[in-house]
């Protein structure tokens, strides 16, 4: 692969039925490109968690995945309420998900920690009332 | 042991098995999807009482050999169709999650 490939997704807010479709699509693309199962797993899990967060908290958003020969970059952007305390949000088990979301099996407070665990680099930029952008890199 | 053999040995109901010859390697149980997502390993049998469509998305990403719905839960509308499309093996039993895990442990 000499040039990078970009995939752009619009994440539909408040739609738990289609949540995860972008992640599954990326998983298939990476598999077709010949990436290792471990890299594919890390990227797709991190992205899925981001997708779910955008559905739960931000009424959707966008996901951009840039695939290079030596790394995969994922940028998730939303115009949701923002994260007031990022340090707290990064703690395992901390969640502000509403009860109806928890009944679906989400809201365990593992979303952001999983994203950090499965990527090599993760940066959160968030402004309360404006939105959140999360950039992640997985080195191949 | 394959998914087909597992279902036969422990009398699990077959809801959808697009890949019956998939080898089962260990198991995992959990209902909090993000928790499961971080720990479920490829090839595991995943025991859960969660029956909504997001279970299929988690399985499509984490790649278990099969999902075993315990406690006789009924899959939500569209789950079987999504499982078939995604190639996810889906079994069901009236046994508790604990009993299913004990059975999985007995063959590991």
Short mmCIF file of C-alpha atoms in Angstrom, two decimals:
data_model
loop_
_atom_site.label_atom_id
_atom_site.label_comp_id
_atom_site.label_asym_id
_atom_site.label_seq_id
_atom_site.Cartn_x
_atom_site.Cartn_y
_atom_site.Cartn_z
CA UNK A 1 0.00 0.00 0.00
CA UNK A 2 1.68 3.20 -1.16
CA UNK A 3 -1.02 5.72 -0.36
CA UNK A 4 -3.45 5.96 2.47
CA UNK A 5 -7.10 5.03 2.26
CA UNK A 6 -9.88 6.97 4.00
CA UNK A 7 -13.27 5.71 5.08
CA UNK A 8 -15.90 8.18 6.29
CA UNK A 9 -19.02 7.24 8.18
CA UNK A 10 -22.02 9.17 9.46
CA UNK A 11 -23.11 7.66 12.77
CA UNK A 12 -26.86 7.75 13.23
CA UNK A 13 -27.78 9.09 16.67
CA UNK A 14 -30.17 7.25 18.98
CA UNK A 15 -30.25 4.24 16.71
CA UNK A 16 -29.03 1.25 18.65
CA UNK A 17 -30.13 -1.09 15.90
CA UNK A 18 -27.57 0.13 13.40
CA UNK A 19 -24.88 0.98 15.98
CA UNK A 20 -21.72 -0.90 15.13
CA UNK A 21 -22.26 -1.04 11.38
CA UNK A 22 -19.30 1.24 10.68
CA UNK A 23 -17.04 -0.85 12.92
CA UNK A 24 -18.09 -4.06 11.22
CA UNK A 25 -17.46 -2.43 7.84
CA UNK A 26 -13.96 -1.37 8.89
CA UNK A 27 -13.25 -4.83 10.23
CA UNK A 28 -14.11 -6.31 6.82
CA UNK A 29 -12.03 -3.73 5.00
CA UNK A 30 -8.98 -4.35 7.19
CA UNK A 31 -9.35 -8.10 6.75
CA UNK A 32 -9.47 -7.71 2.98
CA UNK A 33 -6.33 -5.56 3.16
CA UNK A 34 -4.51 -8.34 4.99
CA UNK A 35 -4.03 -6.80 8.46
CA UNK A 36 -3.46 -9.22 11.34
CA UNK A 37 -6.44 -10.40 13.44
CA UNK A 38 -4.99 -8.62 16.50
CA UNK A 39 -4.78 -5.26 14.74
CA UNK A 40 -8.26 -5.72 13.30
CA UNK A 41 -9.66 -6.54 16.74
CA UNK A 42 -8.06 -3.53 18.40
CA UNK A 43 -9.24 -1.09 15.74
CA UNK A 44 -12.77 -2.45 15.50
CA UNK A 45 -13.33 -2.65 19.28
CA UNK A 46 -12.06 0.89 19.83
CA UNK A 47 -14.21 2.16 17.02
CA UNK A 48 -17.29 0.31 18.20
CA UNK A 49 -16.99 1.84 21.65
CA UNK A 50 -16.75 5.26 20.04
CA UNK A 51 -19.79 4.59 17.88
CA UNK A 52 -21.82 3.51 20.88
CA UNK A 53 -20.74 6.57 22.87
CA UNK A 54 -21.85 8.87 20.07
CA UNK A 55 -25.24 7.13 19.89
CA UNK A 56 -25.74 7.22 23.67
CA UNK A 57 -24.48 10.69 24.46
CA UNK A 58 -24.21 12.85 21.37
CA UNK A 59 -27.05 12.08 18.95
CA UNK A 60 -24.57 10.67 16.48
CA UNK A 61 -21.53 12.09 14.76
CA UNK A 62 -18.88 11.16 12.22
CA UNK A 63 -16.10 8.61 12.07
CA UNK A 64 -13.06 8.89 9.82
CA UNK A 65 -10.64 6.01 9.49
CA UNK A 66 -7.36 6.59 7.68
CA UNK A 67 -5.40 3.48 6.88
CA UNK A 68 -1.67 3.77 6.21
CA UNK A 69 0.84 0.98 5.74
CA UNK A 70 2.29 1.53 9.23
CA UNK A 71 -0.71 2.80 11.23
CA UNK A 72 -4.45 3.24 11.39
CA UNK A 73 -5.88 6.54 12.56
CA UNK A 74 -9.45 6.89 13.80
CA UNK A 75 -11.10 10.25 14.39
CA UNK A 76 -14.55 10.37 15.97
CA UNK A 77 -16.32 13.74 16.13
CA UNK A 78 -19.64 14.78 17.56
CA UNK A 79 -21.56 17.90 18.48
CA UNK A 80 -22.90 16.45 21.69
CA UNK A 81 -22.85 17.90 25.21
CA UNK A 82 -19.10 17.44 25.67
CA UNK A 83 -17.27 15.80 28.58
CA UNK A 84 -16.97 18.03 31.64
CA UNK A 85 -14.41 15.89 33.47
CA UNK A 86 -12.29 13.78 31.13
CA UNK A 87 -10.20 12.28 33.93
CA UNK A 88 -13.35 10.99 35.63
CA UNK A 89 -14.81 9.74 32.35
CA UNK A 90 -11.65 7.71 31.76
CA UNK A 91 -12.12 5.75 34.98
CA UNK A 92 -13.37 2.19 34.51
CA UNK A 93 -16.93 1.87 35.78
CA UNK A 94 -17.81 5.56 35.59
CA UNK A 95 -20.81 6.15 33.37
CA UNK A 96 -23.46 8.79 32.79
CA UNK A 97 -25.53 6.56 30.51
CA UNK A 98 -29.27 6.64 31.24
CA UNK A 99 -31.16 3.63 32.60
CA UNK A 100 -32.80 2.69 29.28
CA UNK A 101 -29.33 2.40 27.74
CA UNK A 102 -28.06 0.27 30.62
CA UNK A 103 -30.92 -2.16 30.09
CA UNK A 104 -29.50 -2.84 26.62
CA UNK A 105 -26.19 -3.90 28.15
CA UNK A 106 -24.34 -0.62 27.68
CA UNK A 107 -23.26 1.97 30.21
CA UNK A 108 -20.76 -0.22 32.06
CA UNK A 109 -18.30 2.65 32.10
CA UNK A 110 -15.86 0.73 29.92
CA UNK A 111 -16.19 2.64 26.66
CA UNK A 112 -13.40 5.21 26.95
CA UNK A 113 -11.11 2.87 28.97
CA UNK A 114 -11.52 0.20 26.27
CA UNK A 115 -10.68 2.74 23.57
CA UNK A 116 -7.50 3.66 25.40
CA UNK A 117 -6.59 0.04 26.11
CA UNK A 118 -6.94 -1.04 22.51
CA UNK A 119 -5.09 1.82 20.87
CA UNK A 120 -1.49 3.03 21.09
CA UNK A 121 -2.39 6.69 21.32
CA UNK A 122 -5.62 8.41 22.23
CA UNK A 123 -6.42 12.10 22.48
CA UNK A 124 -9.69 13.60 23.68
CA UNK A 125 -10.64 17.17 22.84
CA UNK A 126 -13.93 18.22 24.35
CA UNK A 127 -15.79 21.45 25.11
CA UNK A 128 -18.93 21.40 27.17
CA UNK A 129 -21.85 22.46 25.01
CA UNK A 130 -19.89 22.14 21.77
CA UNK A 131 -18.86 18.53 21.31
CA UNK A 132 -16.07 16.01 21.47
CA UNK A 133 -13.38 14.78 19.11
CA UNK A 134 -11.45 11.64 19.90
CA UNK A 135 -8.35 10.77 17.87
CA UNK A 136 -6.83 7.32 18.15
CA UNK A 137 -3.85 5.64 16.50
CA UNK A 138 -3.02 1.97 16.24
CA UNK A 139 0.48 1.24 14.99
CA UNK A 140 0.79 -1.80 12.75
CA UNK B 1 -15.22 -29.55 19.72
CA UNK B 2 -17.27 -27.85 17.03
CA UNK B 3 -20.34 -25.71 17.61
CA UNK B 4 -22.51 -28.42 16.08
CA UNK B 5 -21.05 -31.06 18.42
CA UNK B 6 -21.40 -28.74 21.42
CA UNK B 7 -25.09 -28.15 20.70
CA UNK B 8 -25.68 -31.87 20.36
CA UNK B 9 -23.76 -32.90 23.50
CA UNK B 10 -25.50 -30.45 25.82
CA UNK B 11 -28.82 -30.30 23.96
CA UNK B 12 -28.65 -26.58 23.17
CA UNK B 13 -31.34 -25.36 20.82
CA UNK B 14 -30.01 -24.26 17.44
CA UNK B 15 -31.42 -20.86 16.53
CA UNK B 16 -29.03 -20.03 13.72
CA UNK B 17 -25.82 -21.83 12.83
CA UNK B 18 -24.28 -20.53 9.63
CA UNK B 19 -20.86 -21.96 10.60
CA UNK B 20 -21.54 -25.30 12.36
CA UNK B 21 -17.97 -26.61 12.06
CA UNK B 22 -16.38 -23.67 13.90
CA UNK B 23 -14.14 -24.93 16.72
CA UNK B 24 -15.04 -23.80 20.25
CA UNK B 25 -12.03 -22.74 22.29
CA UNK B 26 -12.97 -21.87 25.86
CA UNK B 27 -15.82 -19.70 26.99
CA UNK B 28 -16.80 -16.40 28.49
CA UNK B 29 -19.93 -15.12 30.20
CA UNK B 30 -21.15 -11.58 30.65
CA UNK B 31 -24.03 -9.26 29.87
CA UNK B 32 -22.43 -5.83 29.97
CA UNK B 33 -21.50 -5.44 26.34
CA UNK B 34 -18.51 -3.14 26.71
CA UNK B 35 -17.10 -5.38 29.39
CA UNK B 36 -17.59 -8.41 27.19
CA UNK B 37 -16.14 -6.59 24.19
CA UNK B 38 -12.88 -6.06 26.03
CA UNK B 39 -12.52 -9.63 27.24
CA UNK B 40 -14.29 -12.06 24.93
CA UNK B 41 -11.70 -13.91 22.87
CA UNK B 42 -11.89 -15.21 19.34
CA UNK B 43 -13.18 -18.79 19.36
CA UNK B 44 -14.89 -18.55 22.77
CA UNK B 45 -18.45 -19.66 23.41
CA UNK B 46 -20.13 -16.52 24.81
CA UNK B 47 -22.88 -17.17 27.36
CA UNK B 48 -25.30 -14.28 27.88
CA UNK B 49 -28.87 -13.39 28.74
CA UNK B 50 -28.70 -10.28 26.56
CA UNK B 51 -30.91 -10.81 23.55
CA UNK B 52 -30.91 -7.50 21.71
CA UNK B 53 -29.40 -6.87 18.31
CA UNK B 54 -26.26 -5.25 19.72
CA UNK B 55 -25.16 -8.69 20.89
CA UNK B 56 -24.69 -9.59 17.24
CA UNK B 57 -22.59 -6.48 16.62
CA UNK B 58 -20.35 -7.34 19.57
CA UNK B 59 -19.99 -10.90 18.30
CA UNK B 60 -19.24 -9.70 14.77
CA UNK B 61 -16.32 -7.71 16.17
CA UNK B 62 -15.01 -10.03 18.91
CA UNK B 63 -15.43 -13.18 16.82
CA UNK B 64 -16.65 -15.83 19.29
CA UNK B 65 -17.32 -19.35 17.94
CA UNK B 66 -20.92 -19.00 19.09
CA UNK B 67 -23.32 -17.15 21.36
CA UNK B 68 -25.29 -19.25 23.84
CA UNK B 69 -28.43 -17.49 25.06
CA UNK B 70 -29.09 -18.92 28.52
CA UNK B 71 -32.18 -18.88 30.75
CA UNK B 72 -34.39 -19.41 27.66
CA UNK B 73 -34.30 -15.74 26.70
CA UNK B 74 -36.02 -14.85 23.44
CA UNK B 75 -33.99 -12.95 20.85
CA UNK B 76 -35.41 -9.57 19.88
CA UNK B 77 -36.89 -9.08 16.44
CA UNK B 78 -34.26 -9.07 13.69
CA UNK B 79 -31.55 -10.76 15.76
CA UNK B 80 -31.66 -14.10 13.92
CA UNK B 81 -31.61 -12.41 10.52
CA UNK B 82 -28.63 -10.25 11.51
CA UNK B 83 -26.80 -13.27 12.93
CA UNK B 84 -27.31 -15.17 9.69
CA UNK B 85 -26.01 -12.27 7.59
CA UNK B 86 -22.99 -11.75 9.87
CA UNK B 87 -22.22 -15.48 10.06
CA UNK B 88 -22.74 -15.65 13.83
CA UNK B 89 -23.67 -19.00 15.41
CA UNK B 90 -26.54 -18.59 17.88
CA UNK B 91 -27.67 -21.28 20.33
CA UNK B 92 -30.16 -21.22 23.18
CA UNK B 93 -30.89 -23.19 26.34
CA UNK B 94 -33.15 -23.03 29.38
CA UNK B 95 -30.14 -23.73 31.62
CA UNK B 96 -28.67 -20.98 33.77
CA UNK B 97 -25.52 -19.15 32.72
CA UNK B 98 -23.75 -20.86 35.63
CA UNK B 99 -24.76 -24.34 34.44
CA UNK B 100 -23.74 -23.59 30.85
CA UNK B 101 -20.35 -22.36 32.01
CA UNK B 102 -19.92 -25.53 34.07
CA UNK B 103 -20.62 -27.56 30.94
CA UNK B 104 -18.17 -25.52 28.91
CA UNK B 105 -15.54 -25.94 31.61
CA UNK B 106 -16.05 -29.70 31.56
CA UNK B 107 -14.91 -29.89 27.94
CA UNK B 108 -12.08 -27.34 28.14
#
